[in-house]
């Protein structure tokens, strides 16, 4: 009889894989230019669709940058956003799937939905911890030190980006957990970001437009204030249209895409207000 090697439980393999990645990050962190290495590895993980590991590299990068009293670069910020977008995104889709049709009343599916809910909440809390305890206090300190200079504007742009992300992840929490504090926090951080954006960013800037888009979605879907959602989306769209000629060439594609999403949502919301039946397959659009 041939001796067969013992099969490893999938969860054990996953834990071993996570440990190996942690060891790899620990080893790489001793290199002189760890930031460059972390960006390289985060991109490698992204291209191979290993998003959990991508997030590990980016969080290690955050810690390294903060140790040097530096903020993330625009490229590094986008890696943070993209990594967690993928990690939480398909779980949000799974949760929404369980909300409709034959899935809705099935007891086993209800239990399954609780598992997915726990995963979404864990990821959201992880991102919020990085943003609220690390990145935002750090960039606010840097902005204060650079007050009145061109550098301050760059730091404020980062702060707005992070505040938008905080609003996003509280909104994702509110999607799966009806605790009122989640919805209130989503609105709070979106509004804080919007106030800063009006002061430091032009109306056509992709971050400002994305903030307005996601805040309007929050008002519509989470806070159930359809009137305010439409007013905000229309205001952001109209302000951007008025400044379209001055649009930065580098951000033209991103800005016009978000403007299109604002208009699509407005058309959808207006049709619902006018009495058209709501289609479960038609999704309100937001952006990372």
mmCIF file of C-alpha atoms in Angstrom:
data_model
loop_
_atom_site.group_PDB
_atom_site.id
_atom_site.type_symbol
_atom_site.label_atom_id
_atom_site.label_comp_id
_atom_site.label_asym_id
_atom_site.label_seq_id
_atom_site.Cartn_x
_atom_site.Cartn_y
_atom_site.Cartn_z
ATOM 1 C CA UNK A 1 0.000 0.000 0.000
ATOM 2 C CA UNK A 2 1.395 3.345 -1.076
ATOM 3 C CA UNK A 3 1.711 5.933 1.666
ATOM 4 C CA UNK A 4 -0.237 9.024 0.678
ATOM 5 C CA UNK A 5 0.913 12.438 1.952
ATOM 6 C CA UNK A 6 -1.503 13.963 4.423
ATOM 7 C CA UNK A 7 -3.760 16.558 2.872
ATOM 8 C CA UNK A 8 -3.587 20.011 4.376
ATOM 9 C CA UNK A 9 -6.849 21.683 5.291
ATOM 10 C CA UNK A 10 -7.462 24.716 2.993
ATOM 11 C CA UNK A 11 -7.698 27.034 5.993
ATOM 12 C CA UNK A 12 -4.346 25.770 7.279
ATOM 13 C CA UNK A 13 -2.824 26.473 3.861
ATOM 14 C CA UNK A 14 -4.242 29.991 3.884
ATOM 15 C CA UNK A 15 -2.806 30.656 7.330
ATOM 16 C CA UNK A 16 0.581 29.336 6.227
ATOM 17 C CA UNK A 17 0.432 31.553 3.139
ATOM 18 C CA UNK A 18 -0.377 34.611 5.265
ATOM 19 C CA UNK A 19 2.509 33.811 7.594
ATOM 20 C CA UNK A 20 4.893 33.501 4.653
ATOM 21 C CA UNK A 21 3.781 36.886 3.300
ATOM 22 C CA UNK A 22 4.247 38.456 6.724
ATOM 23 C CA UNK A 23 7.743 36.962 6.887
ATOM 24 C CA UNK A 24 8.501 38.244 3.400
ATOM 25 C CA UNK A 25 7.344 41.751 4.329
ATOM 26 C CA UNK A 26 9.366 41.648 7.542
ATOM 27 C CA UNK A 27 12.481 40.664 5.616
ATOM 28 C CA UNK A 28 11.922 43.295 2.909
ATOM 29 C CA UNK A 29 11.315 46.038 5.493
ATOM 30 C CA UNK A 30 14.980 45.837 6.492
ATOM 31 C CA UNK A 31 16.022 46.997 3.018
ATOM 32 C CA UNK A 32 17.183 50.577 2.609
ATOM 33 C CA UNK A 33 14.440 51.607 0.165
ATOM 34 C CA UNK A 34 11.529 49.579 1.487
ATOM 35 C CA UNK A 35 8.930 52.008 0.076
ATOM 36 C CA UNK A 36 10.019 51.259 -3.476
ATOM 37 C CA UNK A 37 10.045 47.522 -2.778
ATOM 38 C CA UNK A 38 6.577 47.663 -1.181
ATOM 39 C CA UNK A 39 5.123 49.525 -4.169
ATOM 40 C CA UNK A 40 6.704 46.996 -6.545
ATOM 41 C CA UNK A 41 5.313 44.044 -4.583
ATOM 42 C CA UNK A 42 1.873 45.637 -4.171
ATOM 43 C CA UNK A 43 1.693 46.056 -7.956
ATOM 44 C CA UNK A 44 2.840 42.473 -8.446
ATOM 45 C CA UNK A 45 0.109 41.264 -6.092
ATOM 46 C CA UNK A 46 -2.427 43.438 -7.942
ATOM 47 C CA UNK A 47 -1.450 42.106 -11.368
ATOM 48 C CA UNK A 48 -1.797 38.534 -10.073
ATOM 49 C CA UNK A 49 -5.129 39.425 -8.388
ATOM 50 C CA UNK A 50 -3.858 38.574 -4.901
ATOM 51 C CA UNK A 51 -5.571 41.547 -3.324
ATOM 52 C CA UNK A 52 -5.388 40.461 0.326
ATOM 53 C CA UNK A 53 -1.614 40.320 -0.001
ATOM 54 C CA UNK A 54 -1.591 43.599 -1.919
ATOM 55 C CA UNK A 55 -3.244 45.225 1.108
ATOM 56 C CA UNK A 56 -0.618 43.735 3.430
ATOM 57 C CA UNK A 57 2.159 45.329 1.378
ATOM 58 C CA UNK A 58 0.378 48.687 1.303
ATOM 59 C CA UNK A 59 -0.258 48.720 5.073
ATOM 60 C CA UNK A 60 3.437 47.930 5.625
ATOM 61 C CA UNK A 61 4.204 50.837 3.290
ATOM 62 C CA UNK A 62 1.934 53.131 5.324
ATOM 63 C CA UNK A 63 3.782 52.217 8.517
ATOM 64 C CA UNK A 64 7.146 52.841 6.861
ATOM 65 C CA UNK A 65 6.110 56.240 5.502
ATOM 66 C CA UNK A 66 4.677 57.342 8.833
ATOM 67 C CA UNK A 67 7.861 56.292 10.624
ATOM 68 C CA UNK A 68 9.633 58.846 8.405
ATOM 69 C CA UNK A 69 6.899 61.473 9.026
ATOM 70 C CA UNK A 70 5.903 61.337 5.361
ATOM 71 C CA UNK A 71 2.547 61.022 3.629
ATOM 72 C CA UNK A 72 1.762 58.559 0.856
ATOM 73 C CA UNK A 73 2.362 59.706 -2.711
ATOM 74 C CA UNK A 74 -0.576 59.842 -5.131
ATOM 75 C CA UNK A 75 0.475 56.487 -6.599
ATOM 76 C CA UNK A 76 0.703 54.925 -3.137
ATOM 77 C CA UNK A 77 -2.704 56.350 -2.118
ATOM 78 C CA UNK A 78 -4.252 54.783 -5.199
ATOM 79 C CA UNK A 79 -2.724 51.394 -4.368
ATOM 80 C CA UNK A 80 -4.325 51.600 -0.910
ATOM 81 C CA UNK A 81 -7.696 52.416 -2.444
ATOM 82 C CA UNK A 82 -7.545 49.788 -5.197
ATOM 83 C CA UNK A 83 -6.367 46.990 -2.911
ATOM 84 C CA UNK A 84 -9.145 47.372 -0.364
ATOM 85 C CA UNK A 85 -11.711 48.101 -3.090
ATOM 86 C CA UNK A 86 -11.167 44.579 -4.443
ATOM 87 C CA UNK A 87 -10.940 42.919 -1.036
ATOM 88 C CA UNK A 88 -14.269 44.341 0.142
ATOM 89 C CA UNK A 89 -15.956 44.700 -3.253
ATOM 90 C CA UNK A 90 -16.859 41.112 -4.082
ATOM 91 C CA UNK A 91 -18.044 40.545 -0.507
ATOM 92 C CA UNK A 92 -20.389 43.536 -0.811
ATOM 93 C CA UNK A 93 -21.687 42.023 -4.055
ATOM 94 C CA UNK A 94 -22.221 38.669 -2.318
ATOM 95 C CA UNK A 95 -24.144 40.331 0.497
ATOM 96 C CA UNK A 96 -26.392 42.189 -1.963
ATOM 97 C CA UNK A 97 -27.038 38.941 -3.828
ATOM 98 C CA UNK A 98 -28.357 37.367 -0.624
ATOM 99 C CA UNK A 99 -30.821 40.246 -0.182
ATOM 100 C CA UNK A 100 -33.019 39.364 -3.150
ATOM 101 C CA UNK A 101 -35.233 36.675 -4.656
ATOM 102 C CA UNK A 102 -35.110 33.071 -3.501
ATOM 103 C CA UNK A 103 -32.071 33.786 -1.304
ATOM 104 C CA UNK A 104 -33.930 36.216 0.887
ATOM 105 C CA UNK A 105 -36.045 33.748 2.902
ATOM 106 C CA UNK A 106 -33.729 30.719 3.002
ATOM 107 C CA UNK A 107 -32.530 29.994 6.567
ATOM 108 C CA UNK A 108 -29.194 28.569 5.475
ATOM 109 C CA UNK A 109 -28.574 31.576 3.231
ATOM 110 C CA UNK A 110 -29.419 33.878 6.146
ATOM 111 C CA UNK A 111 -26.638 32.213 8.153
ATOM 112 C CA UNK A 112 -24.316 32.436 5.147
ATOM 113 C CA UNK A 113 -25.150 36.129 4.863
ATOM 114 C CA UNK A 114 -24.030 36.651 8.464
ATOM 115 C CA UNK A 115 -20.648 35.130 7.582
ATOM 116 C CA UNK A 116 -20.239 37.546 4.684
ATOM 117 C CA UNK A 117 -21.408 40.427 6.870
ATOM 118 C CA UNK A 118 -18.696 39.591 9.403
ATOM 119 C CA UNK A 119 -16.061 39.584 6.657
ATOM 120 C CA UNK A 120 -17.212 42.982 5.323
ATOM 121 C CA UNK A 121 -17.203 44.479 8.806
ATOM 122 C CA UNK A 122 -13.728 43.152 9.606
ATOM 123 C CA UNK A 123 -12.252 44.611 6.414
ATOM 124 C CA UNK A 124 -13.986 47.953 6.922
ATOM 125 C CA UNK A 125 -12.711 48.250 10.478
ATOM 126 C CA UNK A 126 -9.192 47.413 9.312
ATOM 127 C CA UNK A 127 -9.242 50.178 6.667
ATOM 128 C CA UNK A 128 -10.798 52.682 9.057
ATOM 129 C CA UNK A 129 -8.099 51.945 11.609
ATOM 130 C CA UNK A 130 -5.358 52.697 9.052
ATOM 131 C CA UNK A 131 -7.082 55.895 7.929
ATOM 132 C CA UNK A 132 -8.314 57.344 11.223
ATOM 133 C CA UNK A 133 -5.436 56.402 13.499
ATOM 134 C CA UNK A 134 -2.531 56.736 11.079
ATOM 135 C CA UNK A 135 -2.936 58.492 7.753
ATOM 136 C CA UNK A 136 -5.329 61.324 8.622
ATOM 137 C CA UNK A 137 -3.588 62.510 11.846
ATOM 138 C CA UNK A 138 -0.230 62.333 10.039
ATOM 139 C CA UNK A 139 -1.318 64.351 6.987
ATOM 140 C CA UNK A 140 -3.160 66.905 9.130
ATOM 141 C CA UNK A 141 0.056 67.482 11.071
ATOM 142 C CA UNK A 142 2.014 67.851 7.822
ATOM 143 C CA UNK A 143 -0.558 70.296 6.408
ATOM 144 C CA UNK A 144 -0.444 72.405 9.553
ATOM 145 C CA UNK A 145 3.362 72.580 9.393
ATOM 146 C CA UNK A 146 3.180 73.671 5.731
ATOM 147 C CA UNK A 147 0.373 76.203 6.221
ATOM 148 C CA UNK A 148 0.287 78.894 3.546
ATOM 149 C CA UNK A 149 2.595 77.069 1.132
ATOM 150 C CA UNK A 150 1.930 75.088 -2.043
ATOM 151 C CA UNK A 151 2.830 71.959 -0.102
ATOM 152 C CA UNK A 152 -0.164 72.542 2.180
ATOM 153 C CA UNK A 153 -2.517 72.167 -0.794
ATOM 154 C CA UNK A 154 -0.985 68.787 -1.673
ATOM 155 C CA UNK A 155 -1.365 67.591 1.916
ATOM 156 C CA UNK A 156 -4.962 68.836 2.012
ATOM 157 C CA UNK A 157 -5.668 66.943 -1.218
ATOM 158 C CA UNK A 158 -4.421 63.778 0.506
ATOM 159 C CA UNK A 159 -6.547 64.527 3.560
ATOM 160 C CA UNK A 160 -9.647 64.927 1.372
ATOM 161 C CA UNK A 161 -8.850 61.603 -0.322
ATOM 162 C CA UNK A 162 -8.601 59.864 3.071
ATOM 163 C CA UNK A 163 -11.770 61.509 4.437
ATOM 164 C CA UNK A 164 -13.643 60.285 1.358
ATOM 165 C CA UNK A 165 -12.334 56.767 1.990
ATOM 166 C CA UNK A 166 -13.471 56.931 5.626
ATOM 167 C CA UNK A 167 -16.934 57.982 4.439
ATOM 168 C CA UNK A 168 -16.949 55.133 1.922
ATOM 169 C CA UNK A 169 -16.087 52.444 4.460
ATOM 170 C CA UNK A 170 -18.600 53.689 7.022
ATOM 171 C CA UNK A 171 -21.148 53.562 4.193
ATOM 172 C CA UNK A 172 -20.157 49.965 3.465
ATOM 173 C CA UNK A 173 -20.608 49.190 7.165
ATOM 174 C CA UNK A 174 -24.055 50.795 7.043
ATOM 175 C CA UNK A 175 -24.984 48.560 4.090
ATOM 176 C CA UNK A 176 -24.549 45.411 6.199
ATOM 177 C CA UNK A 177 -25.132 46.749 9.723
ATOM 178 C CA UNK A 178 -28.118 48.975 10.481
ATOM 179 C CA UNK A 179 -26.382 50.567 13.485
ATOM 180 C CA UNK A 180 -27.289 54.271 13.079
ATOM 181 C CA UNK A 181 -23.795 55.400 14.045
ATOM 182 C CA UNK A 182 -22.372 53.967 10.811
ATOM 183 C CA UNK A 183 -24.647 56.109 8.642
ATOM 184 C CA UNK A 184 -23.972 59.204 10.759
ATOM 185 C CA UNK A 185 -20.218 58.681 10.543
ATOM 186 C CA UNK A 186 -20.393 58.191 6.778
ATOM 187 C CA UNK A 187 -22.163 61.536 6.396
ATOM 188 C CA UNK A 188 -19.845 63.229 8.913
ATOM 189 C CA UNK A 189 -16.622 62.310 7.137
ATOM 190 C CA UNK A 190 -18.011 62.911 3.648
ATOM 191 C CA UNK A 191 -19.107 66.408 4.717
ATOM 192 C CA UNK A 192 -15.721 67.123 6.334
ATOM 193 C CA UNK A 193 -14.034 66.104 3.090
ATOM 194 C CA UNK A 194 -16.463 68.175 1.002
ATOM 195 C CA UNK A 195 -15.841 71.280 3.092
ATOM 196 C CA UNK A 196 -12.084 70.912 2.569
ATOM 197 C CA UNK A 197 -12.551 70.141 -1.136
ATOM 198 C CA UNK A 198 -14.501 73.348 -1.700
ATOM 199 C CA UNK A 199 -11.603 75.269 -0.173
ATOM 200 C CA UNK A 200 -8.638 73.510 -1.797
ATOM 201 C CA UNK A 201 -9.811 71.736 -4.976
ATOM 202 C CA UNK A 202 -11.458 73.014 -8.179
ATOM 203 C CA UNK A 203 -14.980 71.822 -8.939
ATOM 204 C CA UNK A 204 -13.633 69.623 -11.760
ATOM 205 C CA UNK A 205 -11.070 67.780 -9.641
ATOM 206 C CA UNK A 206 -11.706 63.995 -9.677
ATOM 207 C CA UNK A 207 -11.406 63.664 -5.881
ATOM 208 C CA UNK A 208 -13.931 66.464 -5.274
ATOM 209 C CA UNK A 209 -16.312 65.065 -7.895
ATOM 210 C CA UNK A 210 -15.944 61.532 -6.497
ATOM 211 C CA UNK A 211 -16.692 62.807 -3.014
ATOM 212 C CA UNK A 212 -19.867 64.543 -4.210
ATOM 213 C CA UNK A 213 -20.909 61.416 -6.108
ATOM 214 C CA UNK A 214 -20.444 59.085 -3.141
ATOM 215 C CA UNK A 215 -22.012 61.489 -0.639
ATOM 216 C CA UNK A 216 -25.075 61.785 -2.885
ATOM 217 C CA UNK A 217 -25.257 57.960 -3.039
ATOM 218 C CA UNK A 218 -25.005 57.880 0.761
ATOM 219 C CA UNK A 219 -27.918 60.310 1.069
ATOM 220 C CA UNK A 220 -29.993 58.319 -1.398
ATOM 221 C CA UNK A 221 -29.309 54.733 -0.346
ATOM 222 C CA UNK A 222 -28.279 54.926 3.318
ATOM 223 C CA UNK A 223 -29.803 58.094 4.796
ATOM 224 C CA UNK A 224 -32.920 57.852 2.574
ATOM 225 C CA UNK A 225 -32.854 61.567 1.772
ATOM 226 C CA UNK A 226 -33.576 61.424 -1.947
ATOM 227 C CA UNK A 227 -34.137 65.168 -2.305
ATOM 228 C CA UNK A 228 -30.755 66.042 -0.820
ATOM 229 C CA UNK A 229 -29.053 63.361 -2.941
ATOM 230 C CA UNK A 230 -30.449 64.868 -6.145
ATOM 231 C CA UNK A 231 -29.620 68.437 -5.092
ATOM 232 C CA UNK A 232 -26.027 67.535 -4.259
ATOM 233 C CA UNK A 233 -25.452 65.534 -7.446
ATOM 234 C CA UNK A 234 -26.943 68.303 -9.601
ATOM 235 C CA UNK A 235 -24.895 71.017 -7.870
ATOM 236 C CA UNK A 236 -21.623 69.089 -8.334
ATOM 237 C CA UNK A 237 -22.424 68.353 -11.995
ATOM 238 C CA UNK A 238 -23.449 71.931 -12.798
ATOM 239 C CA UNK A 239 -20.374 73.406 -11.082
ATOM 240 C CA UNK A 240 -18.077 71.079 -13.010
ATOM 241 C CA UNK A 241 -19.810 71.793 -16.337
ATOM 242 C CA UNK A 242 -19.333 75.531 -15.759
ATOM 243 C CA UNK A 243 -15.566 74.993 -15.365
ATOM 244 C CA UNK A 244 -15.138 72.360 -18.067
ATOM 245 C CA UNK A 245 -12.962 74.602 -20.244
ATOM 246 C CA UNK A 246 -10.450 74.920 -17.411
ATOM 247 C CA UNK A 247 -10.281 71.158 -16.833
ATOM 248 C CA UNK A 248 -6.784 69.819 -16.282
ATOM 249 C CA UNK A 249 -5.755 67.676 -19.251
ATOM 250 C CA UNK A 250 -4.231 65.047 -16.948
ATOM 251 C CA UNK A 251 -7.503 64.485 -15.094
ATOM 252 C CA UNK A 252 -9.905 65.003 -18.026
ATOM 253 C CA UNK A 253 -10.780 61.311 -18.423
ATOM 254 C CA UNK A 254 -11.360 60.706 -14.688
ATOM 255 C CA UNK A 255 -13.356 63.901 -14.199
ATOM 256 C CA UNK A 256 -15.651 63.380 -17.186
ATOM 257 C CA UNK A 257 -16.254 59.752 -16.151
ATOM 258 C CA UNK A 258 -17.443 60.836 -12.701
ATOM 259 C CA UNK A 259 -19.573 63.592 -14.229
ATOM 260 C CA UNK A 260 -21.232 60.929 -16.381
ATOM 261 C CA UNK A 261 -21.913 58.824 -13.267
ATOM 262 C CA UNK A 262 -23.455 61.851 -11.540
ATOM 263 C CA UNK A 263 -25.732 62.411 -14.531
ATOM 264 C CA UNK A 264 -26.655 58.708 -14.750
ATOM 265 C CA UNK A 265 -27.654 58.669 -11.077
ATOM 266 C CA UNK A 266 -29.671 61.879 -11.459
ATOM 267 C CA UNK A 267 -31.569 60.400 -14.407
ATOM 268 C CA UNK A 268 -32.228 57.193 -12.464
ATOM 269 C CA UNK A 269 -33.351 58.995 -9.309
ATOM 270 C CA UNK A 270 -35.555 61.408 -11.250
ATOM 271 C CA UNK A 271 -37.290 58.539 -13.066
ATOM 272 C CA UNK A 272 -37.992 56.861 -9.726
ATOM 273 C CA UNK A 273 -39.378 60.096 -8.302
ATOM 274 C CA UNK A 274 -41.693 60.331 -11.305
ATOM 275 C CA UNK A 275 -43.166 56.950 -10.460
ATOM 276 C CA UNK A 276 -41.287 54.456 -12.588
ATOM 277 C CA UNK A 277 -40.964 51.043 -10.958
ATOM 278 C CA UNK A 278 -37.600 50.411 -9.314
ATOM 279 C CA UNK A 279 -35.536 47.749 -11.077
ATOM 280 C CA UNK A 280 -33.420 45.667 -8.674
ATOM 281 C CA UNK A 281 -30.911 45.014 -11.470
ATOM 282 C CA UNK A 282 -30.213 48.734 -11.973
ATOM 283 C CA UNK A 283 -27.541 49.833 -9.528
ATOM 284 C CA UNK A 284 -26.847 53.350 -8.313
ATOM 285 C CA UNK A 285 -23.260 54.169 -9.305
ATOM 286 C CA UNK A 286 -20.454 55.267 -7.012
ATOM 287 C CA UNK A 287 -16.681 55.378 -7.401
ATOM 288 C CA UNK A 288 -13.642 54.382 -5.380
#
